[in-house]
């Protein structure tokens, strides 16, 4: 590697290697972050707005955050009061039903064995009673009811089970049907408040989801901005490193230029295209895909010539190993293909 440079010490070369290793490590890290940001925006079907909308969104987000401290806690308190009041009113209905003179058959689980109801579990899939409902209402381990509708459903199940298992003329069936009708009448009076509370709960969930999404978008927007800054730093570092390499490159000798010029036509079409692209990267005016390509070796800068020199040597070695592996001489075919493409090296 030292042969590439003039007046370069081993310490300088170690510095180049260290800088390159640092850049590679940083690029790998940034690539992972870029993939994470892309996945977030793709999973959320994110659409980029114009600059005006971005400004409006930032304003709205800032306004929302400024109001959260004053209104968020109040909204939570109001919601909690609403749920407590709804539960209180439902408990009153439940108390009225359970205190009825005909409620006693439904207070505890059915004594299947004691009453000899051996087919009970064949008829009834989900037994229910008021003591089970009370236990679930008082549960503190998360196994209890989540809302009033769940309790309502289980109360109806008590009476539906009794009506299903017992004949219509059976007194238990009559008692169950009578209490169910009374319960439904009281439930209909409470239902508007239940609907109102459910709508408020849905709105709370939607607001919470929106707040979470806005927070995520803000996080990834900041990450995108930071990534842009870091990528710019890497680009600047690469340009400075490239400038340093060019500054320390020694010139190819005339003999080396002649050897390079004679080696280029021996490249396979694929390698020749890549070689011409190397020239284009450092000389934008050079057109590698033109119908007639004329490459003046002597007009290229030292950095380009050294890149070409290293690349061509490597490519010819690979071609040589490939030819040895197949046992076929492709040199004449390669030259004919290259000439058919009208590539000329002056």
mmCIF file of C-alpha atoms in Angstrom:
data_model
loop_
_atom_site.group_PDB
_atom_site.id
_atom_site.type_symbol
_atom_site.label_atom_id
_atom_site.label_comp_id
_atom_site.label_asym_id
_atom_site.label_seq_id
_atom_site.Cartn_x
_atom_site.Cartn_y
_atom_site.Cartn_z
ATOM 1 C CA UNK A 1 0.000 0.000 0.000
ATOM 2 C CA UNK A 2 2.898 2.344 0.726
ATOM 3 C CA UNK A 3 3.840 2.176 -2.974
ATOM 4 C CA UNK A 4 0.706 4.150 -3.749
ATOM 5 C CA UNK A 5 1.901 7.203 -1.904
ATOM 6 C CA UNK A 6 4.896 9.525 -1.884
ATOM 7 C CA UNK A 7 6.469 10.644 1.428
ATOM 8 C CA UNK A 8 3.988 8.616 3.483
ATOM 9 C CA UNK A 9 5.057 7.097 6.779
ATOM 10 C CA UNK A 10 3.759 3.905 8.338
ATOM 11 C CA UNK A 11 2.068 6.085 10.946
ATOM 12 C CA UNK A 12 0.186 7.899 8.164
ATOM 13 C CA UNK A 13 -0.972 4.573 6.697
ATOM 14 C CA UNK A 14 -2.150 3.369 10.088
ATOM 15 C CA UNK A 15 -4.073 6.620 10.412
ATOM 16 C CA UNK A 16 -5.773 5.994 7.044
ATOM 17 C CA UNK A 17 -6.729 2.461 8.085
ATOM 18 C CA UNK A 18 -8.083 3.667 11.426
ATOM 19 C CA UNK A 19 -10.164 6.371 9.741
ATOM 20 C CA UNK A 20 -11.604 3.870 7.262
ATOM 21 C CA UNK A 21 -12.458 1.419 10.060
ATOM 22 C CA UNK A 22 -14.201 4.209 11.967
ATOM 23 C CA UNK A 23 -16.237 5.167 8.916
ATOM 24 C CA UNK A 24 -17.244 1.550 8.252
ATOM 25 C CA UNK A 25 -18.376 1.090 11.863
ATOM 26 C CA UNK A 26 -20.370 4.330 11.728
ATOM 27 C CA UNK A 27 -21.966 3.397 8.397
ATOM 28 C CA UNK A 28 -23.125 0.012 9.758
ATOM 29 C CA UNK A 29 -24.679 1.732 12.781
ATOM 30 C CA UNK A 30 -26.394 4.384 10.658
ATOM 31 C CA UNK A 31 -27.672 1.763 8.222
ATOM 32 C CA UNK A 32 -29.464 -0.061 11.055
ATOM 33 C CA UNK A 33 -31.059 3.186 12.201
ATOM 34 C CA UNK A 34 -32.140 4.055 8.653
ATOM 35 C CA UNK A 35 -33.789 0.629 8.305
ATOM 36 C CA UNK A 36 -35.602 1.153 11.617
ATOM 37 C CA UNK A 37 -36.935 4.545 10.500
ATOM 38 C CA UNK A 38 -38.031 3.149 7.115
ATOM 39 C CA UNK A 39 -39.865 0.245 8.765
ATOM 40 C CA UNK A 40 -41.696 2.634 11.104
ATOM 41 C CA UNK A 41 -42.926 4.879 8.320
ATOM 42 C CA UNK A 42 -43.867 1.937 6.089
ATOM 43 C CA UNK A 43 -45.794 0.158 8.859
ATOM 44 C CA UNK A 44 -47.756 3.320 9.605
ATOM 45 C CA UNK A 45 -48.404 4.162 5.917
ATOM 46 C CA UNK A 46 -46.746 7.485 6.668
ATOM 47 C CA UNK A 47 -47.200 10.164 4.008
ATOM 48 C CA UNK A 48 -44.754 13.011 3.767
ATOM 49 C CA UNK A 49 -46.544 16.385 3.800
ATOM 50 C CA UNK A 50 -45.328 19.574 2.192
ATOM 51 C CA UNK A 51 -43.391 22.088 4.250
ATOM 52 C CA UNK A 52 -46.492 24.137 5.014
ATOM 53 C CA UNK A 53 -48.332 21.143 6.458
ATOM 54 C CA UNK A 54 -45.274 20.174 8.449
ATOM 55 C CA UNK A 55 -45.259 23.578 10.049
ATOM 56 C CA UNK A 56 -48.940 23.283 10.859
ATOM 57 C CA UNK A 57 -48.461 19.806 12.321
ATOM 58 C CA UNK A 58 -45.648 20.995 14.545
ATOM 59 C CA UNK A 59 -47.819 23.847 15.750
ATOM 60 C CA UNK A 60 -50.702 21.511 16.494
ATOM 61 C CA UNK A 61 -48.483 19.031 18.305
ATOM 62 C CA UNK A 62 -46.967 21.789 20.385
ATOM 63 C CA UNK A 63 -50.424 23.124 21.249
ATOM 64 C CA UNK A 64 -51.634 19.664 22.204
ATOM 65 C CA UNK A 65 -48.673 19.098 24.501
ATOM 66 C CA UNK A 66 -49.107 22.478 26.161
ATOM 67 C CA UNK A 67 -52.752 21.689 26.969
ATOM 68 C CA UNK A 68 -52.147 18.166 28.233
ATOM 69 C CA UNK A 69 -50.842 19.256 31.597
ATOM 70 C CA UNK A 70 -54.045 21.169 32.398
ATOM 71 C CA UNK A 71 -56.725 19.044 30.766
ATOM 72 C CA UNK A 72 -55.405 15.473 30.730
ATOM 73 C CA UNK A 73 -55.724 14.892 34.476
ATOM 74 C CA UNK A 74 -59.145 16.548 34.557
ATOM 75 C CA UNK A 75 -60.370 14.304 31.736
ATOM 76 C CA UNK A 76 -59.116 11.193 33.573
ATOM 77 C CA UNK A 77 -60.863 12.302 36.759
ATOM 78 C CA UNK A 78 -64.136 12.970 34.932
ATOM 79 C CA UNK A 79 -63.962 9.591 33.200
ATOM 80 C CA UNK A 80 -63.330 7.795 36.504
ATOM 81 C CA UNK A 81 -66.299 9.587 38.101
ATOM 82 C CA UNK A 82 -68.489 8.661 35.149
ATOM 83 C CA UNK A 83 -67.585 4.972 35.423
ATOM 84 C CA UNK A 84 -68.103 4.967 39.179
ATOM 85 C CA UNK A 85 -71.530 6.606 38.864
ATOM 86 C CA UNK A 86 -72.585 4.141 36.157
ATOM 87 C CA UNK A 87 -71.455 1.209 38.274
ATOM 88 C CA UNK A 88 -73.294 2.631 41.288
ATOM 89 C CA UNK A 89 -76.549 2.912 39.357
ATOM 90 C CA UNK A 90 -76.161 -0.591 37.966
ATOM 91 C CA UNK A 91 -75.473 -1.918 41.475
ATOM 92 C CA UNK A 92 -78.789 -0.405 42.588
ATOM 93 C CA UNK A 93 -80.595 -2.325 39.843
ATOM 94 C CA UNK A 94 -78.735 -5.487 40.774
ATOM 95 C CA UNK A 95 -79.666 -5.041 44.428
ATOM 96 C CA UNK A 96 -83.330 -4.583 43.538
ATOM 97 C CA UNK A 97 -83.325 -7.817 41.539
ATOM 98 C CA UNK A 98 -81.443 -9.906 44.115
ATOM 99 C CA UNK A 99 -83.697 -8.692 46.946
ATOM 100 C CA UNK A 100 -86.811 -9.815 45.120
ATOM 101 C CA UNK A 101 -88.699 -12.671 46.835
ATOM 102 C CA UNK A 102 -88.172 -14.887 43.788
ATOM 103 C CA UNK A 103 -84.398 -14.357 43.527
ATOM 104 C CA UNK A 104 -83.370 -17.072 46.002
ATOM 105 C CA UNK A 105 -82.975 -19.936 43.416
ATOM 106 C CA UNK A 106 -80.413 -17.856 41.549
ATOM 107 C CA UNK A 107 -78.224 -16.587 44.380
ATOM 108 C CA UNK A 108 -75.777 -19.533 44.472
ATOM 109 C CA UNK A 109 -74.514 -22.112 41.962
ATOM 110 C CA UNK A 110 -77.008 -24.847 41.127
ATOM 111 C CA UNK A 111 -76.560 -27.883 43.423
ATOM 112 C CA UNK A 112 -76.377 -30.359 40.561
ATOM 113 C CA UNK A 113 -75.581 -33.439 42.659
ATOM 114 C CA UNK A 114 -77.875 -32.567 45.572
ATOM 115 C CA UNK A 115 -80.843 -32.019 43.276
ATOM 116 C CA UNK A 116 -79.962 -34.982 41.042
ATOM 117 C CA UNK A 117 -79.695 -32.840 37.924
ATOM 118 C CA UNK A 118 -77.278 -35.214 36.205
ATOM 119 C CA UNK A 119 -77.902 -33.857 32.733
ATOM 120 C CA UNK A 120 -77.488 -30.219 33.777
ATOM 121 C CA UNK A 121 -74.016 -29.729 32.266
ATOM 122 C CA UNK A 122 -75.164 -31.374 29.055
ATOM 123 C CA UNK A 123 -77.824 -28.690 28.649
ATOM 124 C CA UNK A 124 -76.094 -25.683 30.207
ATOM 125 C CA UNK A 125 -72.679 -24.750 28.775
ATOM 126 C CA UNK A 126 -71.907 -21.871 31.128
ATOM 127 C CA UNK A 127 -73.539 -21.938 34.571
ATOM 128 C CA UNK A 128 -73.969 -18.554 36.289
ATOM 129 C CA UNK A 129 -75.333 -17.201 39.580
ATOM 130 C CA UNK A 130 -75.377 -13.944 41.561
ATOM 131 C CA UNK A 131 -72.669 -15.023 44.039
ATOM 132 C CA UNK A 132 -70.287 -15.625 41.110
ATOM 133 C CA UNK A 133 -71.184 -12.202 39.677
ATOM 134 C CA UNK A 134 -70.528 -10.550 43.051
ATOM 135 C CA UNK A 135 -67.148 -12.258 43.351
ATOM 136 C CA UNK A 136 -66.106 -11.104 39.888
ATOM 137 C CA UNK A 137 -67.283 -7.557 40.611
ATOM 138 C CA UNK A 138 -65.096 -7.447 43.734
ATOM 139 C CA UNK A 139 -62.030 -9.098 42.128
ATOM 140 C CA UNK A 140 -58.808 -7.067 42.377
ATOM 141 C CA UNK A 141 -56.506 -9.391 40.407
ATOM 142 C CA UNK A 142 -57.654 -8.298 36.944
ATOM 143 C CA UNK A 143 -60.031 -11.243 36.476
ATOM 144 C CA UNK A 144 -63.121 -9.124 37.160
ATOM 145 C CA UNK A 145 -65.501 -7.351 34.831
ATOM 146 C CA UNK A 146 -64.158 -4.653 32.539
ATOM 147 C CA UNK A 147 -67.451 -2.839 32.036
ATOM 148 C CA UNK A 148 -71.146 -2.836 32.918
ATOM 149 C CA UNK A 149 -72.173 -4.659 29.751
ATOM 150 C CA UNK A 150 -70.225 -7.742 30.844
ATOM 151 C CA UNK A 151 -72.137 -7.817 34.137
ATOM 152 C CA UNK A 152 -75.418 -7.277 32.300
ATOM 153 C CA UNK A 153 -74.619 -10.236 30.044
ATOM 154 C CA UNK A 154 -73.980 -12.553 33.009
ATOM 155 C CA UNK A 155 -77.183 -11.467 34.806
ATOM 156 C CA UNK A 156 -79.178 -12.343 31.696
ATOM 157 C CA UNK A 157 -77.310 -15.647 31.512
ATOM 158 C CA UNK A 158 -78.549 -16.610 34.977
ATOM 159 C CA UNK A 159 -82.179 -16.319 33.940
ATOM 160 C CA UNK A 160 -81.648 -17.698 30.421
ATOM 161 C CA UNK A 161 -80.019 -20.838 31.860
ATOM 162 C CA UNK A 162 -82.938 -21.388 34.231
ATOM 163 C CA UNK A 163 -85.476 -20.910 31.437
ATOM 164 C CA UNK A 164 -83.549 -23.226 29.127
ATOM 165 C CA UNK A 165 -83.203 -26.091 31.608
ATOM 166 C CA UNK A 166 -86.676 -25.900 33.147
ATOM 167 C CA UNK A 167 -89.974 -26.354 31.340
ATOM 168 C CA UNK A 168 -92.126 -23.268 30.769
ATOM 169 C CA UNK A 169 -94.653 -24.488 33.337
ATOM 170 C CA UNK A 170 -91.946 -25.048 35.954
ATOM 171 C CA UNK A 171 -92.006 -22.462 38.745
ATOM 172 C CA UNK A 172 -88.263 -21.796 38.402
ATOM 173 C CA UNK A 173 -88.778 -21.018 34.699
ATOM 174 C CA UNK A 174 -91.624 -18.613 35.568
ATOM 175 C CA UNK A 175 -89.565 -16.930 38.301
ATOM 176 C CA UNK A 176 -86.596 -16.517 35.977
ATOM 177 C CA UNK A 177 -88.702 -15.065 33.143
ATOM 178 C CA UNK A 178 -90.391 -12.596 35.524
ATOM 179 C CA UNK A 179 -87.094 -11.363 37.008
ATOM 180 C CA UNK A 180 -85.500 -11.142 33.555
ATOM 181 C CA UNK A 181 -88.325 -8.896 32.347
ATOM 182 C CA UNK A 182 -87.970 -6.629 35.391
ATOM 183 C CA UNK A 183 -84.187 -6.519 34.918
ATOM 184 C CA UNK A 184 -84.510 -5.642 31.201
ATOM 185 C CA UNK A 185 -86.931 -2.806 31.985
ATOM 186 C CA UNK A 186 -84.500 -1.250 34.443
ATOM 187 C CA UNK A 187 -81.577 -1.831 32.069
ATOM 188 C CA UNK A 188 -83.341 0.056 29.269
ATOM 189 C CA UNK A 189 -83.583 3.088 31.558
ATOM 190 C CA UNK A 190 -79.865 2.922 32.236
ATOM 191 C CA UNK A 191 -78.840 2.125 28.649
ATOM 192 C CA UNK A 192 -78.501 5.769 27.413
ATOM 193 C CA UNK A 193 -75.931 6.432 30.137
ATOM 194 C CA UNK A 194 -74.150 3.187 29.259
ATOM 195 C CA UNK A 195 -73.949 4.249 25.602
ATOM 196 C CA UNK A 196 -72.674 7.687 26.599
ATOM 197 C CA UNK A 197 -69.957 6.189 28.785
ATOM 198 C CA UNK A 198 -68.921 3.759 26.073
ATOM 199 C CA UNK A 199 -68.618 6.573 23.516
ATOM 200 C CA UNK A 200 -66.463 8.523 25.933
ATOM 201 C CA UNK A 201 -64.305 5.465 26.559
ATOM 202 C CA UNK A 202 -63.819 4.923 22.827
ATOM 203 C CA UNK A 203 -62.833 8.576 22.436
ATOM 204 C CA UNK A 204 -60.321 8.217 25.276
ATOM 205 C CA UNK A 205 -58.764 5.200 23.587
ATOM 206 C CA UNK A 206 -58.625 7.018 20.242
ATOM 207 C CA UNK A 207 -57.032 10.081 21.875
ATOM 208 C CA UNK A 208 -54.496 7.904 23.686
ATOM 209 C CA UNK A 209 -53.644 6.088 20.459
ATOM 210 C CA UNK A 210 -53.251 9.388 18.611
ATOM 211 C CA UNK A 211 -51.054 10.750 21.382
ATOM 212 C CA UNK A 212 -48.854 7.658 21.229
ATOM 213 C CA UNK A 213 -48.606 7.899 17.439
ATOM 214 C CA UNK A 214 -47.692 11.595 17.590
ATOM 215 C CA UNK A 215 -45.019 10.843 20.165
ATOM 216 C CA UNK A 216 -43.613 8.054 17.974
ATOM 217 C CA UNK A 217 -43.621 10.259 14.894
ATOM 218 C CA UNK A 218 -41.845 13.006 16.831
ATOM 219 C CA UNK A 219 -39.240 10.483 18.015
ATOM 220 C CA UNK A 220 -38.591 9.151 14.516
ATOM 221 C CA UNK A 221 -38.621 12.647 13.033
ATOM 222 C CA UNK A 222 -35.848 13.589 15.465
ATOM 223 C CA UNK A 223 -34.024 10.369 14.626
ATOM 224 C CA UNK A 224 -34.308 11.170 10.901
ATOM 225 C CA UNK A 225 -32.906 14.644 11.481
ATOM 226 C CA UNK A 226 -30.011 13.256 13.532
ATOM 227 C CA UNK A 227 -29.335 10.617 10.870
ATOM 228 C CA UNK A 228 -29.154 13.318 8.213
ATOM 229 C CA UNK A 229 -26.607 15.220 10.290
ATOM 230 C CA UNK A 230 -24.520 12.086 10.922
ATOM 231 C CA UNK A 231 -24.599 11.069 7.258
ATOM 232 C CA UNK A 232 -23.431 14.553 6.288
ATOM 233 C CA UNK A 233 -20.538 14.177 8.739
ATOM 234 C CA UNK A 234 -19.599 10.827 7.218
ATOM 235 C CA UNK A 235 -19.731 12.376 3.738
ATOM 236 C CA UNK A 236 -17.471 15.245 4.815
ATOM 237 C CA UNK A 237 -15.080 12.779 6.445
ATOM 238 C CA UNK A 238 -14.932 10.668 3.291
ATOM 239 C CA UNK A 239 -14.297 13.715 1.119
ATOM 240 C CA UNK A 240 -11.482 14.892 3.390
ATOM 241 C CA UNK A 241 -9.994 11.400 3.427
ATOM 242 C CA UNK A 242 -10.234 11.233 -0.355
ATOM 243 C CA UNK A 243 -8.543 14.638 -0.665
ATOM 244 C CA UNK A 244 -5.765 13.431 1.619
ATOM 245 C CA UNK A 245 -5.310 10.279 -0.464
ATOM 246 C CA UNK A 246 -5.186 12.287 -3.703
ATOM 247 C CA UNK A 247 -2.706 14.708 -2.177
ATOM 248 C CA UNK A 248 -0.338 11.893 -1.215
ATOM 249 C CA UNK A 249 -0.681 9.810 -4.372
ATOM 250 C CA UNK A 250 2.520 9.537 -6.375
ATOM 251 C CA UNK A 251 2.268 9.747 -10.140
ATOM 252 C CA UNK A 252 2.243 6.630 -12.280
ATOM 253 C CA UNK A 253 5.323 6.335 -14.390
ATOM 254 C CA UNK A 254 5.088 6.490 -18.161
ATOM 255 C CA UNK A 255 5.790 2.762 -18.329
ATOM 256 C CA UNK A 256 2.987 2.056 -15.824
ATOM 257 C CA UNK A 257 0.577 4.151 -17.899
ATOM 258 C CA UNK A 258 1.513 2.195 -21.038
ATOM 259 C CA UNK A 259 0.942 -1.102 -19.217
ATOM 260 C CA UNK A 260 -2.400 0.142 -17.925
ATOM 261 C CA UNK A 261 -3.449 1.215 -21.423
ATOM 262 C CA UNK A 262 -2.588 -2.191 -22.888
ATOM 263 C CA UNK A 263 -4.265 -4.045 -20.010
ATOM 264 C CA UNK A 264 -7.652 -2.339 -20.293
ATOM 265 C CA UNK A 265 -8.682 -3.983 -23.615
ATOM 266 C CA UNK A 266 -7.970 -7.402 -22.064
ATOM 267 C CA UNK A 267 -10.784 -6.957 -19.546
ATOM 268 C CA UNK A 268 -14.054 -8.821 -19.928
ATOM 269 C CA UNK A 269 -17.048 -6.644 -20.918
ATOM 270 C CA UNK A 270 -18.298 -6.583 -17.315
ATOM 271 C CA UNK A 271 -14.956 -5.507 -15.874
ATOM 272 C CA UNK A 272 -14.386 -3.024 -18.694
ATOM 273 C CA UNK A 273 -17.719 -1.314 -17.957
ATOM 274 C CA UNK A 274 -16.771 -1.057 -14.285
ATOM 275 C CA UNK A 275 -13.359 0.402 -15.198
ATOM 276 C CA UNK A 276 -14.983 3.075 -17.338
ATOM 277 C CA UNK A 277 -17.358 3.879 -14.485
ATOM 278 C CA UNK A 278 -14.354 4.510 -12.230
ATOM 279 C CA UNK A 279 -13.157 7.104 -14.719
ATOM 280 C CA UNK A 280 -16.639 8.653 -14.825
ATOM 281 C CA UNK A 281 -16.809 8.919 -11.012
ATOM 282 C CA UNK A 282 -13.826 11.248 -11.013
ATOM 283 C CA UNK A 283 -14.508 12.842 -14.372
ATOM 284 C CA UNK A 284 -18.270 13.550 -14.823
ATOM 285 C CA UNK A 285 -17.721 14.791 -18.385
ATOM 286 C CA UNK A 286 -16.534 11.331 -19.402
ATOM 287 C CA UNK A 287 -19.378 9.281 -20.917
ATOM 288 C CA UNK A 288 -18.768 5.547 -20.312
ATOM 289 C CA UNK A 289 -21.971 4.423 -22.073
ATOM 290 C CA UNK A 290 -21.462 6.306 -25.334
ATOM 291 C CA UNK A 291 -21.404 4.327 -28.576
ATOM 292 C CA UNK A 292 -17.747 5.280 -29.059
ATOM 293 C CA UNK A 293 -15.686 5.675 -25.909
ATOM 294 C CA UNK A 294 -12.264 7.292 -26.133
ATOM 295 C CA UNK A 295 -10.183 7.176 -22.978
ATOM 296 C CA UNK A 296 -7.050 9.303 -22.855
ATOM 297 C CA UNK A 297 -4.906 7.792 -20.102
ATOM 298 C CA UNK A 298 -2.616 10.839 -19.932
ATOM 299 C CA UNK A 299 -5.517 13.231 -19.245
ATOM 300 C CA UNK A 300 -6.691 11.416 -16.098
ATOM 301 C CA UNK A 301 -5.697 12.610 -12.619
ATOM 302 C CA UNK A 302 -3.369 10.585 -10.424
ATOM 303 C CA UNK A 303 -6.153 9.347 -8.131
ATOM 304 C CA UNK A 304 -8.172 7.961 -11.053
ATOM 305 C CA UNK A 305 -5.121 6.296 -12.574
ATOM 306 C CA UNK A 306 -4.231 4.578 -9.321
ATOM 307 C CA UNK A 307 -7.798 3.345 -8.853
ATOM 308 C CA UNK A 308 -7.798 2.025 -12.415
ATOM 309 C CA UNK A 309 -4.401 0.430 -11.962
ATOM 310 C CA UNK A 310 -5.435 -1.446 -8.804
ATOM 311 C CA UNK A 311 -8.795 -2.457 -10.274
ATOM 312 C CA UNK A 312 -7.394 -3.703 -13.584
ATOM 313 C CA UNK A 313 -4.708 -5.810 -11.912
ATOM 314 C CA UNK A 314 -7.303 -7.395 -9.638
ATOM 315 C CA UNK A 315 -9.734 -8.014 -12.518
ATOM 316 C CA UNK A 316 -7.100 -9.681 -14.685
ATOM 317 C CA UNK A 317 -6.117 -11.975 -11.810
ATOM 318 C CA UNK A 318 -9.758 -13.012 -11.360
ATOM 319 C CA UNK A 319 -10.137 -13.587 -15.094
ATOM 320 C CA UNK A 320 -6.972 -15.661 -15.082
ATOM 321 C CA UNK A 321 -8.195 -17.880 -12.262
ATOM 322 C CA UNK A 322 -11.555 -18.319 -14.005
ATOM 323 C CA UNK A 323 -9.879 -19.293 -17.279
ATOM 324 C CA UNK A 324 -7.653 -21.818 -15.480
ATOM 325 C CA UNK A 325 -10.674 -23.296 -13.717
ATOM 326 C CA UNK A 326 -12.584 -23.845 -16.965
ATOM 327 C CA UNK A 327 -9.555 -24.786 -19.046
ATOM 328 C CA UNK A 328 -10.612 -22.386 -21.816
ATOM 329 C CA UNK A 329 -8.684 -19.428 -23.190
ATOM 330 C CA UNK A 330 -11.037 -16.451 -23.304
ATOM 331 C CA UNK A 331 -8.417 -13.813 -24.089
ATOM 332 C CA UNK A 332 -9.125 -13.540 -27.832
ATOM 333 C CA UNK A 333 -12.896 -13.656 -27.310
ATOM 334 C CA UNK A 334 -12.664 -10.977 -24.660
ATOM 335 C CA UNK A 335 -10.648 -8.709 -26.916
ATOM 336 C CA UNK A 336 -13.034 -9.264 -29.831
ATOM 337 C CA UNK A 337 -16.064 -8.396 -27.644
ATOM 338 C CA UNK A 338 -14.351 -5.302 -26.348
ATOM 339 C CA UNK A 339 -13.434 -4.129 -29.818
ATOM 340 C CA UNK A 340 -16.964 -4.839 -31.029
ATOM 341 C CA UNK A 341 -18.144 -2.357 -28.428
ATOM 342 C CA UNK A 342 -15.736 0.187 -30.028
ATOM 343 C CA UNK A 343 -13.938 0.987 -26.774
ATOM 344 C CA UNK A 344 -10.657 2.752 -27.560
ATOM 345 C CA UNK A 345 -7.803 3.601 -25.209
ATOM 346 C CA UNK A 346 -5.459 6.314 -26.505
#
